[in-house]
mmCIF file of C-alpha atoms and ligand atoms in Angstrom:
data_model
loop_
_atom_site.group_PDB
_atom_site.id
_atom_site.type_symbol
_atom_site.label_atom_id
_atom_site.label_comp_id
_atom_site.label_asym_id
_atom_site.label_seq_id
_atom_site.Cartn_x
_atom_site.Cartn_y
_atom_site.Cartn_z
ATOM 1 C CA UNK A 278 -33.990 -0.454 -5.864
ATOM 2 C CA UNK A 279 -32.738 2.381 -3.511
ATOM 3 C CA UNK A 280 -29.587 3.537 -4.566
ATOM 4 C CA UNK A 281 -26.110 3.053 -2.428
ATOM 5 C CA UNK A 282 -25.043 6.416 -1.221
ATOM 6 C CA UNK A 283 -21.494 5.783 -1.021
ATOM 7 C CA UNK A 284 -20.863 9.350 0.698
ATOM 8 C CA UNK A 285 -23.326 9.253 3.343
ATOM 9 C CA UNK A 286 -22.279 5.437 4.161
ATOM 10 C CA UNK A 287 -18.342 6.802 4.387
ATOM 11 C CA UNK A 288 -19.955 9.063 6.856
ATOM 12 C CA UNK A 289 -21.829 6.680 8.302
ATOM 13 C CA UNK A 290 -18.792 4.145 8.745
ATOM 14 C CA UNK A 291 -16.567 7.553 9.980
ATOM 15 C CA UNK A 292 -19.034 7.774 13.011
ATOM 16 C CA UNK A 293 -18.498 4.155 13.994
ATOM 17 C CA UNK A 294 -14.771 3.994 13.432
ATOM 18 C CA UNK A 295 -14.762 7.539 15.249
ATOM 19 C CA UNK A 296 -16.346 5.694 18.230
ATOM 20 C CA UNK A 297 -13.455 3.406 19.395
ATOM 21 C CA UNK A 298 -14.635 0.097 21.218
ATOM 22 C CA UNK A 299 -11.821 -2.196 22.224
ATOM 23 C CA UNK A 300 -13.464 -5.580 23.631
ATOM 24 C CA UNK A 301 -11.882 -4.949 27.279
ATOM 25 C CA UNK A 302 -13.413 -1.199 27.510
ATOM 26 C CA UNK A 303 -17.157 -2.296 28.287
ATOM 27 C CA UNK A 304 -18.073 1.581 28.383
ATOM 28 C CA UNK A 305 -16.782 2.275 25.103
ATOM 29 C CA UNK A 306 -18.038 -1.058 23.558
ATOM 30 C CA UNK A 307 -21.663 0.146 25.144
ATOM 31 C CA UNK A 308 -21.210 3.647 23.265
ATOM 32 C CA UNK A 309 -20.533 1.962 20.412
ATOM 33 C CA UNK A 310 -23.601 0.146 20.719
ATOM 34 C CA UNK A 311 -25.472 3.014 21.488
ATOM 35 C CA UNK A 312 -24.743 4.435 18.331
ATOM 36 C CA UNK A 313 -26.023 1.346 16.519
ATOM 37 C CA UNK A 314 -29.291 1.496 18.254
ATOM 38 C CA UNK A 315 -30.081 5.058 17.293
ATOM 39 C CA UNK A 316 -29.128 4.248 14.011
ATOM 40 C CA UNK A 317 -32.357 1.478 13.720
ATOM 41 C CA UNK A 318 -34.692 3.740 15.673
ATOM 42 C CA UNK A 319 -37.456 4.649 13.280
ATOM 43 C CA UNK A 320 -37.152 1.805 11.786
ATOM 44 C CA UNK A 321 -39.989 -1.043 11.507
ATOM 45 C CA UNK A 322 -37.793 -3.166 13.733
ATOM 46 C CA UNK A 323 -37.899 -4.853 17.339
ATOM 47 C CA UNK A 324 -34.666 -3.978 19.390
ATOM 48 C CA UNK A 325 -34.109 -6.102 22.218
ATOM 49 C CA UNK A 326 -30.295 -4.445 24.373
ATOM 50 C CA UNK A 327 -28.636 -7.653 26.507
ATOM 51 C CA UNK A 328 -26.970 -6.511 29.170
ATOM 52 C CA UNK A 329 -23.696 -7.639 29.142
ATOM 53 C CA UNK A 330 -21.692 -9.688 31.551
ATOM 54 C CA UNK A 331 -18.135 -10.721 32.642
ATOM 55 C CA UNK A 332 -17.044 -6.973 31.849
ATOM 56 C CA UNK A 333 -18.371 -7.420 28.760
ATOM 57 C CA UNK A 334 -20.426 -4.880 26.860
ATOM 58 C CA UNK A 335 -24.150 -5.079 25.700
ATOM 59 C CA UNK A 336 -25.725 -7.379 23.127
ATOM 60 C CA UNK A 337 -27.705 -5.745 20.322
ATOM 61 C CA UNK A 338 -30.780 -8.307 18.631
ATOM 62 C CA UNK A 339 -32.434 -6.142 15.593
ATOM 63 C CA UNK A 340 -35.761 -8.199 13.926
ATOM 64 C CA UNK A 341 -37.438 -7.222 10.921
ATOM 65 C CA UNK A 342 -41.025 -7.493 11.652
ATOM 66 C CA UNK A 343 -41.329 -10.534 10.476
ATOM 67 C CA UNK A 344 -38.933 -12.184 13.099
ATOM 68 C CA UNK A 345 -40.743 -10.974 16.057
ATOM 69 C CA UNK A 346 -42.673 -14.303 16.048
ATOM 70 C CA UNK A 347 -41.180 -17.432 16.536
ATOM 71 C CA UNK A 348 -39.910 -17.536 12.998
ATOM 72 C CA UNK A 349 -37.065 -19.015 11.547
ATOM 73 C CA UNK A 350 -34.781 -17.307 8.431
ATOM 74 C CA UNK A 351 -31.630 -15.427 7.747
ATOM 75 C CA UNK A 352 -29.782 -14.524 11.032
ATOM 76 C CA UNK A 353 -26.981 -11.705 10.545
ATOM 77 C CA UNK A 354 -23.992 -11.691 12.417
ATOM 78 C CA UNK A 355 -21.596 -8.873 13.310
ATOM 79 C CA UNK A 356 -19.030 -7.771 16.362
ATOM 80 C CA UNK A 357 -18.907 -4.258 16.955
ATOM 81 C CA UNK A 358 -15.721 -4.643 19.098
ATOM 82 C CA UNK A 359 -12.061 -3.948 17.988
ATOM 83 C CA UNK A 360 -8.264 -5.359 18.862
ATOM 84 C CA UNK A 361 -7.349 -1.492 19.109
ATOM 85 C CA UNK A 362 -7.281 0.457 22.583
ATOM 86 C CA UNK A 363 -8.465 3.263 22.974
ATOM 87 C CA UNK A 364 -5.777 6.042 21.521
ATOM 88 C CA UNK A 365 -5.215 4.728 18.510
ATOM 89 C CA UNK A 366 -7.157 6.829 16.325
ATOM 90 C CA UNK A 367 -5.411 10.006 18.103
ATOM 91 C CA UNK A 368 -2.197 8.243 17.415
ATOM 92 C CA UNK A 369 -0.837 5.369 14.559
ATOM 93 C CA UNK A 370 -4.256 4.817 12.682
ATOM 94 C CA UNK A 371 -6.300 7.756 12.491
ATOM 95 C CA UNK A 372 -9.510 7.801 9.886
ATOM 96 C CA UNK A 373 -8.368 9.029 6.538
ATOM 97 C CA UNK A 374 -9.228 8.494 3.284
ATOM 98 C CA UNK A 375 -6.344 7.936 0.550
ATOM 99 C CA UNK A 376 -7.387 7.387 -2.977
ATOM 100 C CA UNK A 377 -9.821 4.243 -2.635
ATOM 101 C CA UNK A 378 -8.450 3.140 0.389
ATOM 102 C CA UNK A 379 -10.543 3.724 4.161
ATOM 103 C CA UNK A 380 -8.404 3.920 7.428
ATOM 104 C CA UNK A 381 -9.305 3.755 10.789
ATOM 105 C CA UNK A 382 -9.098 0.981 13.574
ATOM 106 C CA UNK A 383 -11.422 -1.735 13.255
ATOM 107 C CA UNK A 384 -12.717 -0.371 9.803
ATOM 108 C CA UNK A 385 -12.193 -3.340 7.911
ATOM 109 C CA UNK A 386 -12.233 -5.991 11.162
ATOM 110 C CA UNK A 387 -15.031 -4.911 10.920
ATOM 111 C CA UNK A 388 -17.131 -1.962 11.451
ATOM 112 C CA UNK A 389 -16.887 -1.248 7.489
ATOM 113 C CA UNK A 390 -18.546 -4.492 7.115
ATOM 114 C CA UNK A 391 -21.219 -3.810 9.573
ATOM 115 C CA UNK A 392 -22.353 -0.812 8.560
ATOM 116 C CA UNK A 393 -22.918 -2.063 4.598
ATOM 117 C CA UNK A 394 -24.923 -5.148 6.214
ATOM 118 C CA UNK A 395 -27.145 -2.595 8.301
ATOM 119 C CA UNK A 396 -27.566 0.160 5.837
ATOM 120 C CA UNK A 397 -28.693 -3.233 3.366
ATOM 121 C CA UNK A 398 -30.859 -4.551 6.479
ATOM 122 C CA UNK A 399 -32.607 -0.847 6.862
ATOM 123 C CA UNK A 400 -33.233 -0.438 3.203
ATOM 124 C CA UNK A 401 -35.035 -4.292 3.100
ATOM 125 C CA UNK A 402 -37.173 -3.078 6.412
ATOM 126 C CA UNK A 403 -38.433 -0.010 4.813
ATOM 127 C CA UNK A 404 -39.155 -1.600 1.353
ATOM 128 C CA UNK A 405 -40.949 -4.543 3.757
ATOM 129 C CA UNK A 406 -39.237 -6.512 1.307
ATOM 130 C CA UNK A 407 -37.295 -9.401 3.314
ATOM 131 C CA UNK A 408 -39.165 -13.030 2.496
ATOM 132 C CA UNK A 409 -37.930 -14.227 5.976
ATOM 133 C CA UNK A 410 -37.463 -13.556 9.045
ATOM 134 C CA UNK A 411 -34.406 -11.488 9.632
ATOM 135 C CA UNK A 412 -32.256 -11.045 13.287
ATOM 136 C CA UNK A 413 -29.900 -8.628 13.344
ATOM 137 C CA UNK A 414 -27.118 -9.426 16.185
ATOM 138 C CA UNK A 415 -24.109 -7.288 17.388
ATOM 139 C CA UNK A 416 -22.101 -8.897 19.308
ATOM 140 C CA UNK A 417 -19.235 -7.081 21.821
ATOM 141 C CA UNK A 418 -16.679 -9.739 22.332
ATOM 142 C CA UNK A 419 -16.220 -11.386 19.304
ATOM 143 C CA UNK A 420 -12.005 -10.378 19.394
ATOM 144 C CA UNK A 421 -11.775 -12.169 22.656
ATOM 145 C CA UNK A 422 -13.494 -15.586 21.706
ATOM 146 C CA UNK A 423 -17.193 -14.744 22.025
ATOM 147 C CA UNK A 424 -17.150 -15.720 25.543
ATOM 148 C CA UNK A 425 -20.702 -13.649 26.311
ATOM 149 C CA UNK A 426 -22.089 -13.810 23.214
ATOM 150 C CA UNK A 427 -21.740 -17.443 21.885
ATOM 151 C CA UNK A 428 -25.119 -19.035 23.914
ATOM 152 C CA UNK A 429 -26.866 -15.573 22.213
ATOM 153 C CA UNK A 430 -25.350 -16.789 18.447
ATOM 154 C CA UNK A 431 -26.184 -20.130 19.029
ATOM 155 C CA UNK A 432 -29.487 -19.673 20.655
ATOM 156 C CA UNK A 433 -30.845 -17.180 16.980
ATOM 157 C CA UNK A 434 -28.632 -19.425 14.876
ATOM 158 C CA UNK A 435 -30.555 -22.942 16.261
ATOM 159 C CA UNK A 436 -33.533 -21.359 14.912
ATOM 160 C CA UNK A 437 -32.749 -19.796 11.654
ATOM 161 C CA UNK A 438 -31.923 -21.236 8.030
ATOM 162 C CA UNK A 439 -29.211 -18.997 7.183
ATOM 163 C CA UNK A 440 -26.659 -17.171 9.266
ATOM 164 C CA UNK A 441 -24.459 -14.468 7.293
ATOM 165 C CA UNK A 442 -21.429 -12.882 8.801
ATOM 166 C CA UNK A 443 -20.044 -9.515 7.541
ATOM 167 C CA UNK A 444 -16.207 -10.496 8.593
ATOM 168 C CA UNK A 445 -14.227 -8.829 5.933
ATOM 169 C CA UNK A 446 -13.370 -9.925 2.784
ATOM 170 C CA UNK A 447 -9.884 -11.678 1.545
ATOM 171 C CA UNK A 448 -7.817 -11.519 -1.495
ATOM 172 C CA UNK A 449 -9.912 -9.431 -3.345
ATOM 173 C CA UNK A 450 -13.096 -9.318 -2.441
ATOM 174 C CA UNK A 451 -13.432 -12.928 -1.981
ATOM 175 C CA UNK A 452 -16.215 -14.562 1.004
ATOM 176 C CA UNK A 453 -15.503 -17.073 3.269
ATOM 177 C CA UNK A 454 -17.145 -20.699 3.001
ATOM 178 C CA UNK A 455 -14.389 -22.849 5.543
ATOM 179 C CA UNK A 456 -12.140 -21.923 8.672
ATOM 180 C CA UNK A 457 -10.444 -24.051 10.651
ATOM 181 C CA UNK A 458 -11.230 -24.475 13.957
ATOM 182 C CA UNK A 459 -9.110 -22.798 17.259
ATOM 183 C CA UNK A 460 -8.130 -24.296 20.694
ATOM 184 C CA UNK A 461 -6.631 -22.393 23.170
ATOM 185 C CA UNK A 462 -4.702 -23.655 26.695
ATOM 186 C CA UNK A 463 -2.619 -22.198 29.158
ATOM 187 C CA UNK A 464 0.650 -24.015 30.271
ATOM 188 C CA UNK A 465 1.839 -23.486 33.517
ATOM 189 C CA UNK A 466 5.140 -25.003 34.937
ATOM 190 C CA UNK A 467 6.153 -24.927 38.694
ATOM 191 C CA UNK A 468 10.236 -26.291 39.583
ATOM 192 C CA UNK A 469 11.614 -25.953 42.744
ATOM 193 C CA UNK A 470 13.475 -21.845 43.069
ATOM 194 C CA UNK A 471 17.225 -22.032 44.461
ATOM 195 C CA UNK A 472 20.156 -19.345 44.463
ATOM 196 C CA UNK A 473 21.450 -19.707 41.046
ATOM 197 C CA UNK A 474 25.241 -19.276 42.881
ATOM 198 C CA UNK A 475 24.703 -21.229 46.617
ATOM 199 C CA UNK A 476 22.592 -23.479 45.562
ATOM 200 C CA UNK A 477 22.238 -24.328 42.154
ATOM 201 C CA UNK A 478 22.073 -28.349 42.165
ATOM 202 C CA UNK A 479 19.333 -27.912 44.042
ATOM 203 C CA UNK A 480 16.848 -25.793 41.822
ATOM 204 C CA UNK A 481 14.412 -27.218 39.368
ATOM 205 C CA UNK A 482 13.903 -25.037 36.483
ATOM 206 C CA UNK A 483 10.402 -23.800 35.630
ATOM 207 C CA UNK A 484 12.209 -22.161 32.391
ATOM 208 C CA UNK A 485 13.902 -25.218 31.201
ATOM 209 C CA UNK A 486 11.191 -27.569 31.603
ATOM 210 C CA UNK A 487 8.750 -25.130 29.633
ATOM 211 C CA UNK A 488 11.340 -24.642 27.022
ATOM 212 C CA UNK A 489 11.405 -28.252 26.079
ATOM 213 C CA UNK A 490 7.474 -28.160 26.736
ATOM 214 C CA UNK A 491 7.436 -25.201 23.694
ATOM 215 C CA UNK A 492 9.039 -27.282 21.360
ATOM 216 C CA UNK A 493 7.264 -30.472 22.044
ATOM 217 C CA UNK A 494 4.155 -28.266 21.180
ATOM 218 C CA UNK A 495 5.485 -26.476 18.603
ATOM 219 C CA UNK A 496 6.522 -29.833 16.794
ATOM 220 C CA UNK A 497 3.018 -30.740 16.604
ATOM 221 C CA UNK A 498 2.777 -28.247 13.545
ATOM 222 C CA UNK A 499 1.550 -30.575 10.530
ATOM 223 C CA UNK A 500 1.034 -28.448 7.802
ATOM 224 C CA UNK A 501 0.242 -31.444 5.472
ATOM 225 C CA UNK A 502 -2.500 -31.701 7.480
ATOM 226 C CA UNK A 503 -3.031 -28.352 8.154
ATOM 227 C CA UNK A 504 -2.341 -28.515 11.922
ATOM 228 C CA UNK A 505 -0.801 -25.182 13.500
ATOM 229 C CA UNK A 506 0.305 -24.592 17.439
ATOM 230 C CA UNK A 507 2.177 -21.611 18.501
ATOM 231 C CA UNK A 508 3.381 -20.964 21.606
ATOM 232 C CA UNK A 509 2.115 -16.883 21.789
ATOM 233 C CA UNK A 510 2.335 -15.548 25.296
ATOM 234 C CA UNK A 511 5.747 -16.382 27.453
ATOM 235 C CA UNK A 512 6.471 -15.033 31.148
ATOM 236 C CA UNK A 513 8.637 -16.705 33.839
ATOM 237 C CA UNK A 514 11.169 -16.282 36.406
ATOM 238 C CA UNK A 515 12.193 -13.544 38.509
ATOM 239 C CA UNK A 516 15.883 -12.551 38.348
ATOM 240 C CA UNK A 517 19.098 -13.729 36.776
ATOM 241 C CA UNK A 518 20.379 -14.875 39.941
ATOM 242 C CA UNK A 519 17.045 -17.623 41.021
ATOM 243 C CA UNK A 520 16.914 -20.836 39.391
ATOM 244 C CA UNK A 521 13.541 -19.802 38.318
ATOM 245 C CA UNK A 522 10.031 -21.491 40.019
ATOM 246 C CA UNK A 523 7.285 -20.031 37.424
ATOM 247 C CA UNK A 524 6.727 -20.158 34.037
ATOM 248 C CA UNK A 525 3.921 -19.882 31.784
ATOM 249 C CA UNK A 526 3.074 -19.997 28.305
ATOM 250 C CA UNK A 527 -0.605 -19.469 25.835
ATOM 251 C CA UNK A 528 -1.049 -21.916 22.867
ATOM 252 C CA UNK A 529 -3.274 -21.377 19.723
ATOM 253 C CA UNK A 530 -4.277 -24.738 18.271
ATOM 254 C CA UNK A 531 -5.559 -24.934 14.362
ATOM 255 C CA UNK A 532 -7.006 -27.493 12.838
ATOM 256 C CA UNK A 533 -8.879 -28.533 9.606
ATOM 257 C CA UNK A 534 -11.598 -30.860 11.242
ATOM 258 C CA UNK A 535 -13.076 -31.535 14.404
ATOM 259 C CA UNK A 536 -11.314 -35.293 14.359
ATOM 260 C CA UNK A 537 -8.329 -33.917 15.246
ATOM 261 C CA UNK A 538 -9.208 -30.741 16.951
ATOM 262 C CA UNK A 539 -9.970 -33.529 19.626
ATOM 263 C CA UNK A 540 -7.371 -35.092 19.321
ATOM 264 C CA UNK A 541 -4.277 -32.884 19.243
ATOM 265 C CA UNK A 542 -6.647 -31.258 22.162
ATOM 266 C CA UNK A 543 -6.004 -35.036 24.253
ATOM 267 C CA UNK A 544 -1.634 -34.945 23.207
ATOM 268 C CA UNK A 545 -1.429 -30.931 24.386
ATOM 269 C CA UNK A 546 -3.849 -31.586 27.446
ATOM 270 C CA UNK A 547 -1.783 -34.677 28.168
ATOM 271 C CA UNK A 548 1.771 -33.256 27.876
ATOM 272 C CA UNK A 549 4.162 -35.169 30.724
ATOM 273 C CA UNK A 550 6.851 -33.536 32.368
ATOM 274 C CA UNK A 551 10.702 -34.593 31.416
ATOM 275 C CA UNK A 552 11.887 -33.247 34.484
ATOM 276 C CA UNK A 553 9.810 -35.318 37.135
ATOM 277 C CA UNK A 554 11.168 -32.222 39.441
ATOM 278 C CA UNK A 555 8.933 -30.174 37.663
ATOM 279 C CA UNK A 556 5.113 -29.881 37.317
ATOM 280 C CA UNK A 557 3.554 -29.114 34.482
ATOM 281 C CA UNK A 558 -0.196 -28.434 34.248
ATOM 282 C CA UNK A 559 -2.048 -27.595 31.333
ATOM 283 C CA UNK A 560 -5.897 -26.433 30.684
ATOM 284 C CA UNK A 561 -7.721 -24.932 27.805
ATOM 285 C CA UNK A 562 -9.471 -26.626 24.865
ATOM 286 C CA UNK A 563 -11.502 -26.319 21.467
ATOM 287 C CA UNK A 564 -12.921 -22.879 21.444
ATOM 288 C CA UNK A 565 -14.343 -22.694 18.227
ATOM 289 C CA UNK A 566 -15.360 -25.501 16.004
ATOM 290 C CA UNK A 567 -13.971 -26.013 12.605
ATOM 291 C CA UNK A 568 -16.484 -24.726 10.259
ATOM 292 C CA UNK A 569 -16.459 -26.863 7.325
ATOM 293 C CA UNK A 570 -18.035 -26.774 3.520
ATOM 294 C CA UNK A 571 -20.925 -28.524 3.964
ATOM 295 C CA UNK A 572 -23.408 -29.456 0.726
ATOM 296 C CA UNK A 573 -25.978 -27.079 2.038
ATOM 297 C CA UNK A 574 -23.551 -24.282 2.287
ATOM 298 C CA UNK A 575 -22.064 -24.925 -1.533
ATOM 299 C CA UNK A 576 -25.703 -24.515 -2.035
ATOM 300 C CA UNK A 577 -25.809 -20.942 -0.042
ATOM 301 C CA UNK A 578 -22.590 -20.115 -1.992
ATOM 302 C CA UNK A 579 -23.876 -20.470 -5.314
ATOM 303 C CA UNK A 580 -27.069 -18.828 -4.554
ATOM 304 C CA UNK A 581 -24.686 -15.644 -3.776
ATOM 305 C CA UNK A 582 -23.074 -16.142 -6.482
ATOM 306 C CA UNK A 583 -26.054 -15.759 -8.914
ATOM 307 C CA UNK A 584 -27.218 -12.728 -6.945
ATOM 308 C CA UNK A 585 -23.278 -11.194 -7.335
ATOM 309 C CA UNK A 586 -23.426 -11.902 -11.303
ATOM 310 C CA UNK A 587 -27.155 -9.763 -10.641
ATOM 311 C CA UNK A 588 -25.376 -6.874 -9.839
ATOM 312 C CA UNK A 589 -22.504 -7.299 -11.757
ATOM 313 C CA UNK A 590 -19.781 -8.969 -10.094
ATOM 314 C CA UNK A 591 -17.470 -12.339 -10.044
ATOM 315 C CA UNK A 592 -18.002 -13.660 -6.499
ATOM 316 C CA UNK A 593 -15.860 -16.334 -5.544
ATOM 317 C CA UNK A 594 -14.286 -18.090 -2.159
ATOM 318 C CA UNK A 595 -11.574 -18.435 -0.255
ATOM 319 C CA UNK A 596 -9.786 -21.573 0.582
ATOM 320 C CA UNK A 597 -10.191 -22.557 4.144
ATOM 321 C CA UNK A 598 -9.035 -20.255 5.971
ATOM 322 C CA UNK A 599 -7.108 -20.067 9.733
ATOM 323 C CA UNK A 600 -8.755 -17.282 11.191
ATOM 324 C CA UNK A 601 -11.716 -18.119 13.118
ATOM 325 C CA UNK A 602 -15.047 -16.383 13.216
ATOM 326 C CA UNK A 603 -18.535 -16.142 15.545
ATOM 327 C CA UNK A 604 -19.320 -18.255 11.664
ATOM 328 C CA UNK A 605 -17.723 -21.194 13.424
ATOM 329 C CA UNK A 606 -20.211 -21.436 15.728
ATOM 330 C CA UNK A 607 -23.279 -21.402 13.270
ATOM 331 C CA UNK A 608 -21.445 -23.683 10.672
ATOM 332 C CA UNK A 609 -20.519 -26.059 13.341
ATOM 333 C CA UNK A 610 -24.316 -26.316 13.927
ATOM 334 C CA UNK A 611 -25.290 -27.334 10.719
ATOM 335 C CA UNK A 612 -26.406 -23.907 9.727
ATOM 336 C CA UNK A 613 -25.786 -22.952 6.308
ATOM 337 C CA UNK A 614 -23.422 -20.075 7.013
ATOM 338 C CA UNK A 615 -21.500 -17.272 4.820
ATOM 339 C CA UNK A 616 -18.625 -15.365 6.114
ATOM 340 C CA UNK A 617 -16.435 -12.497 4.903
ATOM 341 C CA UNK A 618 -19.298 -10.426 3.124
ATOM 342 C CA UNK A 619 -18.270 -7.818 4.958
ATOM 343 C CA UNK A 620 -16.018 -4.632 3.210
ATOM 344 C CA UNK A 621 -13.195 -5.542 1.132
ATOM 345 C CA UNK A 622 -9.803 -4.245 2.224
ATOM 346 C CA UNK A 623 -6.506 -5.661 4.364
ATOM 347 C CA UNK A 624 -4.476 -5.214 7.423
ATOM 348 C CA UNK A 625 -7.135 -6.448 9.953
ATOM 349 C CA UNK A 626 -5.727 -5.830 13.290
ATOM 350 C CA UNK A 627 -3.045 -3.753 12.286
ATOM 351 C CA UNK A 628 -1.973 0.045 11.947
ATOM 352 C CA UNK A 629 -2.549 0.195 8.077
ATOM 353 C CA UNK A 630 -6.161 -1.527 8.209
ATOM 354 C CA UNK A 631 -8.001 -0.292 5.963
ATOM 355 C CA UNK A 632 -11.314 -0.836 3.836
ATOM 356 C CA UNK A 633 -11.725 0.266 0.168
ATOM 357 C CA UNK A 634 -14.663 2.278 -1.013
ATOM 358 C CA UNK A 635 -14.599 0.775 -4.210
ATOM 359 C CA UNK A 636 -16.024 -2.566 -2.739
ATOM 360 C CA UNK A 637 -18.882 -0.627 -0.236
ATOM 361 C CA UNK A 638 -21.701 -0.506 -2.855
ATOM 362 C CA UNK A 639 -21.516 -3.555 -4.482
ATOM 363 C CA UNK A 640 -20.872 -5.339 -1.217
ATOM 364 C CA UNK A 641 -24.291 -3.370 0.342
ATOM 365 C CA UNK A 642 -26.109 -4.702 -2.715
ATOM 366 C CA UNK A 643 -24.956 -8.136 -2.503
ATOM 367 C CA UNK A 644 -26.263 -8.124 1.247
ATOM 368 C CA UNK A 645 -29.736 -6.537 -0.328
ATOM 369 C CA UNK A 646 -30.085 -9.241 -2.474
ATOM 370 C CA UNK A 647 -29.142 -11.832 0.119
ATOM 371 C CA UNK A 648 -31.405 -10.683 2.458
ATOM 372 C CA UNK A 649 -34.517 -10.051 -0.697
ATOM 373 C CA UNK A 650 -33.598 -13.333 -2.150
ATOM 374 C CA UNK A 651 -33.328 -16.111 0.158
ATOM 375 C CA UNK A 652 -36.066 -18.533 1.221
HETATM 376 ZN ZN1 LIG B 829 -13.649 -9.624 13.038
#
């Protein structure tokens, strides 16, 4: 087996981090694409570029040769966008390496992860030694809710056997099996505006209302069941002195299973006004499916498992986790489906994100033998 050059892939993953792509900057999402592409050119590989749309960056589809039929097999899955602006590497995060420890924005969520997959997936195309089929797709808008690139997941997932997503890694090196499933909705209110002095019996509050709205919402937190709302995003009002009109509020809905994804969906689509002077409208919904533990993906699991103890290591998996994934999707469509074997690390989406080095080779071999083994 080719060895894992840990120093040229810390190069490698320098050059990507080095090329920032926040979801909302479409040119540099596209650059970082770019970059991908020339890093598959020469390969024995089909690249098919997407154009993107909605403001959206590009779509990247890499096949081994054996996926430029109609075949199906092992579809991999990775977002090449970032929550970081542009900036940030010039300012609070800039790439540095600190003992085992890799920083840079997005390098664990998840460029770190992306890299080890393709550097696995270009080692398996030159050795020609893939047993199926295998589609490569970079996404650009994964941080934003896939909104461009969920028909392209689902349309490669609906045809494939296995989909494996290089999100990172948890709690020490740990891959992801479960996540719960997300809803989003906006809430608007709209009261009647009045001079806060002259006229105050007159006003209806747009602030009031919504703040009895949040904690209605809010109270629909179950953790026994592992329910979650939170009330994000608040704006409203204009000055101190106008009973206020406006107010407006995001929600992030989490739930276990898709039975009552729909309905704590119906109770925050259906909240009522308590001040009939006030309107309240709501819209929004499921966004991504739960993505539960099927059979077939305990199956997957342990597979992974035996190819881990292969190369040395004690793979195990998290318990379900809240954050959602393009996984979601796939799992949701009765895809067997592996998440978080990408890099190993913590602080995703923060100023100390970081990936450690220690967890790049075994990590690229694991996706080797993923990619070599399954069938
Ligand atoms: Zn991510």
């Amino acid at each position: 087996m080719t060895a894992v050059d840990v120093g040229s892939m810390i190069e490698g993953i320098k050059r990507w981090v080095e090329a920032e792509s926040p979801t909302s900057d479409k040119d540099a999402v596209n650059r970082m694409v770019d970059i991908v592409q020339a890093d598959v050119a020469g390969l024995p590989v089909t690249v098919e570029r997407i154009p993107g749309r909605e403001g959206y960056a590009d779509n990247l589809i890499v096949r081994n040769h054996l996926a430029a039929g109609e075949g199906t097999g092992i579809v991999i899955l990775s977002h090449v966008d970032t929550v970081h602006p542009v900036g940030t590497l010039a300012g609070g995060l800039p790439f540095k390496r600190d003992g085992d420890k890799l920083y840079g924005p997005g390098l664990f969520d998840m460029k770190g992860g992306a890299y080890l997959a393709l550097e696995a997936f270009r080692q398996v195309a030159k050795a020609n030694s893939a047993k199926l089929p295998v589609t490569f797709v970079f996404t650009p808008d994964e941080e934003v809710g896939s909104p461009t690139s969920r028909d392209i997941i689902e349309r490669e997932a609906k045809r494939a056997r296995y989909v494996l997503v290089t999100e990172p890694a948890r709690d020490g090196g740990k891959i992801v099996c479960a996540r719960k499933g997300v809803g989003r909705f906006e809430v608007k209110t709209t009261g009647v505006p009045a001079h806060s002095g002259a006229r105050h019996q007159d006003g209806r509050s747009a602030i009031k209302e919504m703040a009895r709205q949040i904690l209605e919402i809010e109270g629909l937190t179950d953790y026994t069941r592992g329910v979650t709302t939170t009330v994000g995003v608040i704006s409203g009002g204009t000055a101190p002195n106008v009973i206020p009109q406006h107010c407006h509020i995001s929600v992030d809905l989490r739930v276990r299973d898709m039975a009552a994804g729909e309905e704590f969906e119906k109770k925050i689509l259906g909240l009522e006004p308590f001040d009939k002077g006030v309107k309240v409208d709501v819209t929004g919904g499921m966004n991504r499916p739960p993505f539960e533990k099927s059979a077939a993906i305990d199956v997957l699991f342990r597979h992974a498992q035996a190819v881990a103890k292969g190369i040395g290591f004690d793979l195990q998996h998290t318990k379900m986790t809240g954050g959602a994934s393009d996984g979601n999707f796939t799992a949701a469509l009765g895809v067997p489906t592996l998440d978080g074997l990408g890099i190993d690390g913590d602080g995703a989406h923060t100023e100390w994100e970081h990936g450690l080095i220690s967890s790049i080779e075994p990590r690229t071999r694991l996706m080797r033998g993923l990619l070599e083994t399954l069938q």
